[in-house]
Amino acid sequence: SLQTRSLLGVFEEDAAAISNYINQLFQAMHRIYDAQNELSAATHLTSKLLKEYEKQRFPLGGDDEVMTSTLQQFAKVIDELSSCHAVLSTQLADAMMFPITQFKERDLKEILTLKEVFQIASNDHDAAITRYSRLSKRKENEKIKAEVTEDVYTSRKKQHQTMMHYFCALNTLQYKKKISLLEPLLGYMQAQISFFKMGSENLTEQLEEFLTNIGTSVQNVRREMDCEVENMQQTIEDLEVASDPLYLPDPDPTKFPAHRNLTRKAGYLNARNKTGLVSSSWERQFYFTQGGNLMSQARGDVAGGLVMDIDNCSVMAVDCEDRRYCFQITSFDGKKSSILQAESKKDYEEWICTINNISKQIYLSENPEEIAARVNQSALEAVTPSPSFQQRHESLRPTVQSRPPAARTSSSGSLGSDSAALSALSLDSLVAPDTPIQFDIISPVSEDLPGQAKSSGQSGRRTNPFGESGGSKPETEDSILHQLFIVRFLGSMEVRCDESPDVVYETMRQILAARAIHNVFRMTESHLLVTCDCLKLIDPQTQVTRLRFPLPNVVLYATHQENKRLFGFVLRTSGGRVESRQTSICYIFESNNEGEKICDSVGLAKQIALHAELDRKASEKQKEIDRVKEKQQKELNKQKQIEKDLEEQSRLIAASSRSNQSSTEGQFVVLSSSQSEDSDLGEDGKKKRESEA
């Protein structure tokens, strides 16, 4: 990582400072050995350099006061004895020049050699990784892949081993630095003691005690160094054994599972850069997260630069033709997106989960990993295994207070809709955090109730989906509008609001994030048929209607602001556990860059349906007026008929009266004549008449 390389730079700077200082000290001691006449001046220079040790700025050893005071005391003694060492060249060659020469020629050169070897191994590893990253996904050659993988394994192992030995040598240098300074001085002073036969005026008992203590300290430092070197060698062996599986560029995910609760991550990624309309290049850089930002840093840079603000962003897996393990990050406003490639499947999943956790601003909490684990567990439980939309709505719908739907001021669901009414609402007010997500379209056969008979014309359709009336008449096939689009179903979930495109954008973000979390990459392809009556999802192979959405119930529709392949609409339905409750479900689809065309088609269909409804209402109103006029005419005709009947009855009554009067007079004449006849016939004649009568 760049942090390790930065720390390595400090150690290398310290080694360079030590080398510079040792070279100066070596030259000074060499002057003592070479020039007997200049021994006093050289010893004075040595004393001067020892005094200047406290002024040296070693990055790893600036606080060593004991070392500074010890060298200061040595400097004083050497300054006093600078004129008495002309005859000590033989002793100095063995006791003073040999240790410092060994340190200079062996240890410092070993550091330089290991540095060059490490640089070569690092370059070889970078070249092997670059060749491995260029492996084609479609034109996969097993022989080439095996060779490249073996090359990555060998170069990575070589780099790791070289790196560990190089680091061990740098750590050991801190001990050898002290030894290389103290041993020559100790040998030098012992030679002086031997030369003056332990009785010189300059060598007092106090100085001998000091030198003894220094010798003991050197032995202690050496023993400590040997112990530390042994521990580091054992650590190197353990790391070699433990790290052997990690030398592979794509380790087994079952042995090394991805950590899905991270809120910080760093590592190398390949970034895709467009070089033309259809051409692109990939650049390998070090990426790391810092709060809610994604940063990148090139090798050699002091600090990283901002790539993107990933608060409330969306991350999803993408399928690149020439690369594997690719994912796309899109900012919240949709104005910026980046396609990145991870080295292994484990890194690929961890990057997606980490960015998704950061997009939810979990990193701002006190225990981010614990909260991320709880959120991911809730998201896992929210993915319903129910086989039908109806069961999902009835059993897994969150219990929220129902509210009457607000009146819509515009029937258009385009991107230009005014979302000021939702500006004060939070994202949770648009989509409930515990709302289950349906990732696939279930076959209509599994939706039928047991024992329910199918009509001959509806054998392949769902019966009564989304609360439609079972007795509704079938839609006409001669609709004015028939437009067909190829879409892929991403998911659906219940939403709280259906008045702004923001709810569609938020649903897209949550569904894409849930797909990334649960590794759901399979999508059901269907044909979306837009008519003036409804929206249909048709199976492209069997031409069976999978789902039917009545057009009047589609209250909102929109395409993604940046990714025009994403399209969604909100369907308002009724039913569920409370029959009077209305629910809104948002459906998200992916098309072939036809999201705006689908929106335009749905808008056109709604306009045609609106005009048809207005024409129908006008026609019904005209028919009602005609019926009222016809009824009034019938009433008038009936009244005239009644008056005509009354006149006819009056005329008949008058005629009847006159007829009755004339018949009465005739009866009177007949009666009189009969009476006279009876009187003439007598008694027998009356009886005979009566009998005849």
XYZ file of C-alpha atoms in Angstrom, residues 257-685:
429
model
C -15.054 -14.714 2.395
C -15.830 -11.076 1.674
C -16.396 -8.729 4.599
C -19.712 -6.971 3.904
C -19.820 -4.647 6.930
C -16.870 -2.411 6.057
C -17.164 1.375 6.075
C -13.546 1.982 5.009
C -11.468 0.293 2.312
C -8.289 0.894 0.364
C -6.554 -0.898 -2.469
C -5.582 -0.841 -6.112
C -8.314 -0.596 -8.777
C -8.316 -0.209 -12.540
C -10.250 2.878 -13.667
C -11.838 3.076 -17.081
C -11.087 6.263 -19.046
C -12.804 7.052 -22.339
C -10.391 7.877 -25.157
C -12.996 8.158 -27.928
C -16.567 7.388 -28.826
C -16.145 3.640 -28.458
C -12.552 3.233 -27.269
C -11.348 3.342 -23.675
C -8.223 2.718 -21.606
C -7.664 1.372 -18.092
C -5.381 2.998 -15.522
C -4.296 1.309 -12.276
C -4.326 3.569 -9.220
C -4.554 3.301 -5.461
C -8.080 4.091 -4.198
C -9.233 4.626 -0.635
C -12.309 5.923 1.152
C -12.120 8.946 3.423
C -15.383 9.681 5.209
C -18.004 10.056 2.495
C -15.464 10.570 -0.310
C -13.719 8.214 -2.702
C -10.058 9.230 -3.131
C -7.315 8.116 -5.519
C -3.553 8.503 -5.289
C -0.934 7.810 -7.923
C 2.409 6.315 -6.963
C 4.799 9.044 -5.888
C 2.079 11.541 -4.922
C 2.179 12.985 -1.426
C -1.606 12.957 -0.926
C -4.718 11.628 -2.649
C -7.210 13.519 -4.781
C -11.013 13.494 -4.670
C -12.674 11.187 -7.199
C -16.329 11.383 -6.164
C -18.657 12.186 -3.287
C -20.246 8.804 -2.521
C -22.862 9.971 -0.001
C -26.275 8.762 -1.257
C -24.630 7.400 -4.410
C -25.648 4.230 -6.234
C -23.315 1.329 -6.967
C -24.059 -1.597 -9.228
C -22.225 -4.412 -10.984
C -21.688 -3.879 -14.701
C -20.736 -6.301 -17.433
C -17.752 -5.033 -19.401
C -16.804 -6.825 -22.567
C -13.056 -6.847 -21.918
C -12.768 -6.924 -18.120
C -14.032 -8.933 -15.151
C -15.139 -7.809 -11.693
C -16.298 -4.368 -12.868
C -18.707 -2.106 -11.000
C -20.081 1.381 -11.613
C -20.495 4.192 -9.076
C -22.987 6.956 -9.884
C -23.253 10.117 -7.787
C -26.537 11.088 -6.138
C -27.318 13.799 -8.694
C -26.410 11.457 -11.566
C -23.918 13.919 -13.063
C -20.811 11.808 -12.481
C -20.091 8.101 -12.759
C -16.998 5.896 -12.745
C -16.417 2.309 -13.864
C -13.780 0.494 -11.796
C -12.311 -3.008 -11.916
C -11.259 -4.989 -8.848
C -8.482 -7.546 -8.858
C -10.460 -10.437 -7.340
C -14.040 -11.421 -6.629
C -13.472 -10.860 -2.898
C -12.257 -7.275 -3.447
C -15.055 -6.744 -5.961
C -17.771 -7.690 -3.453
C -16.111 -5.806 -0.581
C -15.805 -2.598 -2.635
C -19.500 -2.748 -3.628
C -20.631 -3.414 -0.043
C -18.317 -0.749 1.415
C -19.475 1.964 -1.002
C -23.090 0.975 -0.433
C -22.590 1.235 3.359
C -20.927 4.648 2.982
C -23.722 5.872 0.692
C -26.133 5.308 3.591
C -23.870 7.535 5.794
C -23.306 4.707 8.283
C -19.728 5.923 8.811
C -21.057 8.935 10.770
C -22.346 6.714 13.602
C -20.403 5.664 16.688
C -20.248 1.942 15.808
C -20.300 1.904 11.993
C -19.480 -1.788 11.500
C -22.165 -2.893 13.968
C -24.779 -0.685 12.322
C -23.687 -1.841 8.847
C -24.099 -5.463 9.934
C -27.576 -4.696 11.292
C -28.613 -2.833 8.135
C -27.329 -5.607 5.863
C -29.154 -8.187 7.971
C -32.362 -6.152 7.707
C -31.883 -5.873 3.958
C -31.344 -9.635 3.755
C -34.549 -10.289 5.693
C -36.412 -7.751 3.549
C -35.840 -9.804 0.386
C -39.052 -11.847 0.396
C -39.088 -15.453 -0.811
C -42.848 -15.180 -1.448
C -43.875 -16.607 -4.854
C -46.434 -13.929 -5.677
C -46.999 -10.211 -5.546
C -50.332 -10.701 -3.759
C -48.761 -12.713 -0.932
C -45.988 -10.148 -0.654
C -48.457 -7.307 -0.326
C -50.647 -9.137 2.178
C -48.026 -10.691 4.436
C -44.931 -8.486 4.214
C -46.336 -4.994 3.724
C -45.118 -2.666 6.518
C -47.901 -1.418 8.778
C -48.106 2.313 8.173
C -50.945 4.767 8.615
C -52.999 5.083 5.459
C -53.491 8.520 4.037
C -55.750 9.795 1.280
C -53.963 10.323 -2.031
C -53.199 13.921 -2.794
C -54.669 15.486 -5.907
C -52.261 15.454 -8.818
C -51.669 18.744 -10.570
C -50.000 17.183 -13.609
C -50.466 13.880 -15.367
C -46.956 13.883 -16.807
C -44.162 11.914 -15.163
C -41.267 13.401 -17.105
C -37.968 14.534 -15.606
C -39.079 18.148 -15.629
C -41.816 17.598 -13.023
C -41.829 19.953 -10.101
C -40.707 18.143 -6.939
C -41.011 21.119 -4.595
C -43.838 19.383 -2.723
C -41.366 16.718 -1.568
C -38.446 18.980 -0.781
C -39.152 18.813 2.940
C -39.516 15.021 2.997
C -36.665 12.706 3.874
C -35.762 9.651 1.853
C -37.446 7.436 4.434
C -40.732 9.248 3.802
C -40.523 8.201 0.141
C -39.592 4.547 0.629
C -39.886 2.747 3.942
C -36.509 1.333 5.060
C -38.002 -2.102 5.854
C -40.011 -2.453 2.665
C -39.529 -5.892 1.017
C -38.173 -6.020 -2.525
C -39.370 -8.349 -5.291
C -36.437 -9.147 -7.596
C -38.188 -11.357 -10.155
C -41.481 -11.789 -12.015
C -43.309 -14.946 -10.942
C -44.934 -17.145 -13.591
C -48.733 -16.582 -13.874
C -49.384 -20.276 -13.238
C -48.227 -19.956 -9.631
C -50.608 -17.047 -9.102
C -53.834 -18.992 -9.798
C -55.957 -19.941 -6.847
C -56.528 -23.699 -6.403
C -59.678 -24.920 -8.054
C -60.221 -21.730 -10.026
C -61.358 -22.370 -13.586
C -59.808 -20.471 -16.479
C -61.750 -19.100 -19.353
C -60.754 -20.009 -22.872
C -59.527 -16.507 -23.644
C -57.477 -16.008 -20.473
C -55.513 -19.226 -20.195
C -52.166 -17.495 -20.040
C -53.018 -14.430 -17.922
C -52.968 -13.868 -14.221
C -56.448 -13.815 -12.795
C -57.384 -10.746 -10.831
C -53.866 -9.191 -10.504
C -53.425 -6.012 -8.423
C -57.081 -5.952 -7.339
C -58.687 -5.797 -10.811
C -62.308 -6.819 -11.150
C -62.708 -10.351 -12.393
C -65.771 -9.480 -14.444
C -64.241 -6.661 -16.439
C -64.539 -6.907 -20.165
C -61.397 -7.827 -22.117
C -59.488 -5.011 -23.688
C -59.896 -4.414 -27.386
C -57.145 -5.474 -29.686
C -57.778 -2.568 -32.086
C -56.319 0.061 -29.755
C -55.005 3.246 -31.322
C -51.535 2.898 -29.721
C -49.413 -0.278 -29.826
C -45.725 0.201 -28.972
C -43.418 -2.647 -27.924
C -40.157 -2.294 -25.964
C -37.594 -4.824 -24.726
C -37.115 -4.430 -20.959
C -35.488 -6.340 -18.088
C -37.194 -6.390 -14.702
C -34.924 -5.185 -11.866
C -37.339 -5.164 -8.930
C -40.379 -3.636 -7.280
C -41.240 -2.378 -3.828
C -44.022 -0.563 -2.054
C -43.546 3.211 -1.671
C -45.164 5.761 0.584
C -45.461 8.608 -1.870
C -46.432 8.776 -5.539
C -46.347 12.484 -6.253
C -42.766 13.164 -7.409
C -40.133 11.480 -9.613
C -37.869 11.516 -6.544
C -39.621 8.376 -5.297
C -38.697 6.595 -8.564
C -35.040 7.709 -8.280
C -34.838 6.575 -4.647
C -36.453 3.228 -5.493
C -33.879 2.738 -8.283
C -31.058 3.440 -5.852
C -32.365 1.057 -3.191
C -33.093 -1.786 -5.627
C -29.654 -1.488 -7.288
C -28.008 -1.374 -3.856
C -29.980 -4.430 -2.680
C -29.010 -6.326 -5.855
C -25.365 -5.467 -5.202
C -25.568 -6.517 -1.539
C -27.205 -9.879 -2.245
C -25.359 -10.610 -5.520
C -28.599 -10.728 -7.509
C -27.510 -10.242 -11.115
C -30.133 -12.290 -13.013
C -32.829 -10.220 -14.759
C -36.033 -11.409 -16.433
C -36.350 -10.120 -20.000
C -39.843 -9.256 -21.234
C -41.644 -7.256 -23.897
C -43.394 -4.142 -22.551
C -46.492 -3.368 -24.633
C -47.883 0.170 -24.224
C -51.554 0.609 -25.261
C -54.277 3.125 -24.490
C -55.793 0.738 -21.924
C -52.885 -0.776 -20.047
C -49.207 -1.745 -19.877
C -48.444 -5.400 -20.496
C -45.380 -7.500 -19.701
C -45.287 -10.299 -22.295
C -43.095 -13.395 -22.306
C -40.958 -13.044 -25.474
C -40.953 -16.811 -26.087
C -44.525 -17.894 -25.317
C -46.235 -14.515 -25.920
C -48.114 -15.059 -22.637
C -49.034 -11.954 -20.667
C -47.053 -12.094 -17.443
C -48.412 -8.938 -15.815
C -51.003 -6.350 -16.758
C -51.003 -2.800 -15.392
C -54.199 -0.752 -15.994
C -53.187 2.594 -17.438
C -55.424 4.703 -15.121
C -53.592 3.178 -12.137
C -50.150 4.269 -13.461
C -49.889 7.592 -11.613
C -46.163 8.363 -12.048
C -43.384 7.388 -14.446
C -39.807 8.593 -14.943
C -36.412 7.623 -16.317
C -33.104 7.990 -14.479
C -31.498 11.429 -14.702
C -28.108 10.075 -15.853
C -28.591 6.445 -16.861
C -31.274 6.529 -19.575
C -31.491 2.743 -19.534
C -33.321 2.775 -16.176
C -37.077 3.349 -16.254
C -39.719 3.069 -13.543
C -43.373 3.754 -12.844
C -45.652 3.800 -9.790
C -48.858 1.742 -9.809
C -51.610 2.731 -7.368
C -53.692 -0.262 -6.306
C -56.290 -1.092 -3.678
C -56.704 -4.170 -1.506
C -54.604 -5.996 1.025
C -55.418 -6.547 4.643
C -57.486 -3.359 4.734
C -59.763 -3.298 1.714
C -60.223 0.460 1.676
C -56.489 1.125 1.837
C -54.694 2.270 -1.314
C -51.104 1.217 -1.856
C -48.466 2.413 -4.316
C -45.903 0.033 -5.812
C -42.901 1.207 -7.812
C -41.623 -1.073 -10.609
C -38.086 -0.595 -11.995
C -36.922 -1.839 -15.419
C -33.783 -1.648 -17.532
C -34.142 -1.024 -21.257
C -31.788 -0.597 -24.211
C -31.341 3.170 -23.808
C -35.068 3.646 -24.429
C -36.192 4.988 -21.059
C -37.286 8.363 -22.436
C -39.113 6.694 -25.356
C -41.070 4.535 -22.909
C -41.976 7.635 -20.865
C -43.132 9.423 -24.013
C -45.218 6.413 -25.070
C -46.881 6.132 -21.664
C -47.586 9.883 -21.695
C -49.066 9.624 -25.186
C -51.194 6.663 -24.135
C -52.531 8.555 -21.125
C -53.350 11.572 -23.321
C -55.185 9.374 -25.821
C -57.029 7.651 -22.992
C -57.900 11.054 -21.488
C -59.316 12.332 -24.782
C -61.208 9.076 -25.293
C -62.667 9.364 -21.806
C -63.707 12.974 -22.461
C -65.319 11.937 -25.760
C -67.086 9.079 -24.038
C -68.440 11.350 -21.318
C -69.591 13.890 -23.927
C -71.309 11.131 -25.896
C -73.022 9.825 -22.777
C -74.158 13.320 -21.870
C -75.613 13.830 -25.376
C -77.382 10.472 -25.170
C -78.827 11.483 -21.788
C -80.130 14.742 -23.275
C -81.670 12.809 -26.176
C -83.311 10.403 -23.765
C -84.762 13.310 -21.742
C -86.138 14.938 -24.918
C -87.613 11.642 -26.061
C -89.212 11.151 -22.661
C -90.680 14.647 -22.718
C -92.065 14.029 -26.250
C -93.618 10.776 -25.089
C -95.232 12.568 -22.139
C -96.608 15.235 -24.471
C -97.996 12.638 -26.896
C -99.541 10.771 -24.006
C -101.207 13.957 -22.762
C -102.634 14.664 -26.226
C -103.934 11.100 -26.457
C -105.632 11.469 -23.089
C -107.334 14.700 -24.171
C -108.452 13.043 -27.439
C -109.839 10.073 -25.510
C -111.781 12.413 -23.212
C -113.364 14.188 -26.157
C -114.359 10.862 -27.729
C -115.885 9.702 -24.470
C -117.889 12.929 -24.150
C -119.242 12.494 -27.655
C -120.223 8.880 -27.022
C -122.006 9.800 -23.794
C -124.077 12.452 -25.547
C -125.069 10.025 -28.299
C -125.929 7.390 -25.757
C -128.232 9.801 -23.905
C -130.252 10.548 -26.984
C -130.585 6.871 -27.872
C -131.884 5.974 -24.394
C -134.650 8.625 -24.533
C -136.121 7.325 -27.851
C -136.095 3.706 -26.684
C -138.029 4.661 -23.548
C -140.865 6.152 -25.534
C -141.147 3.043 -27.751
C -141.359 0.778 -24.718
C -144.235 2.840 -23.355
C -146.299 2.378 -26.565
C -145.677 -1.367 -26.667
C -146.640 -1.763 -23.065
C -149.960 0.013 -23.582
C -150.917 -2.154 -26.544
C -150.057 -5.326 -24.691
C -152.224 -4.354 -21.793
C -155.190 -3.815 -24.099
C -154.662 -7.179 -25.701
C -154.547 -8.878 -22.359
C -157.825 -7.474 -21.376
C -159.462 -8.817 -24.523
C -158.071 -12.389 -24.196
C -159.319 -13.004 -20.731
C -157.889 -15.234 -18.125
C -156.923 -18.144 -20.382
C -155.235 -15.920 -22.810
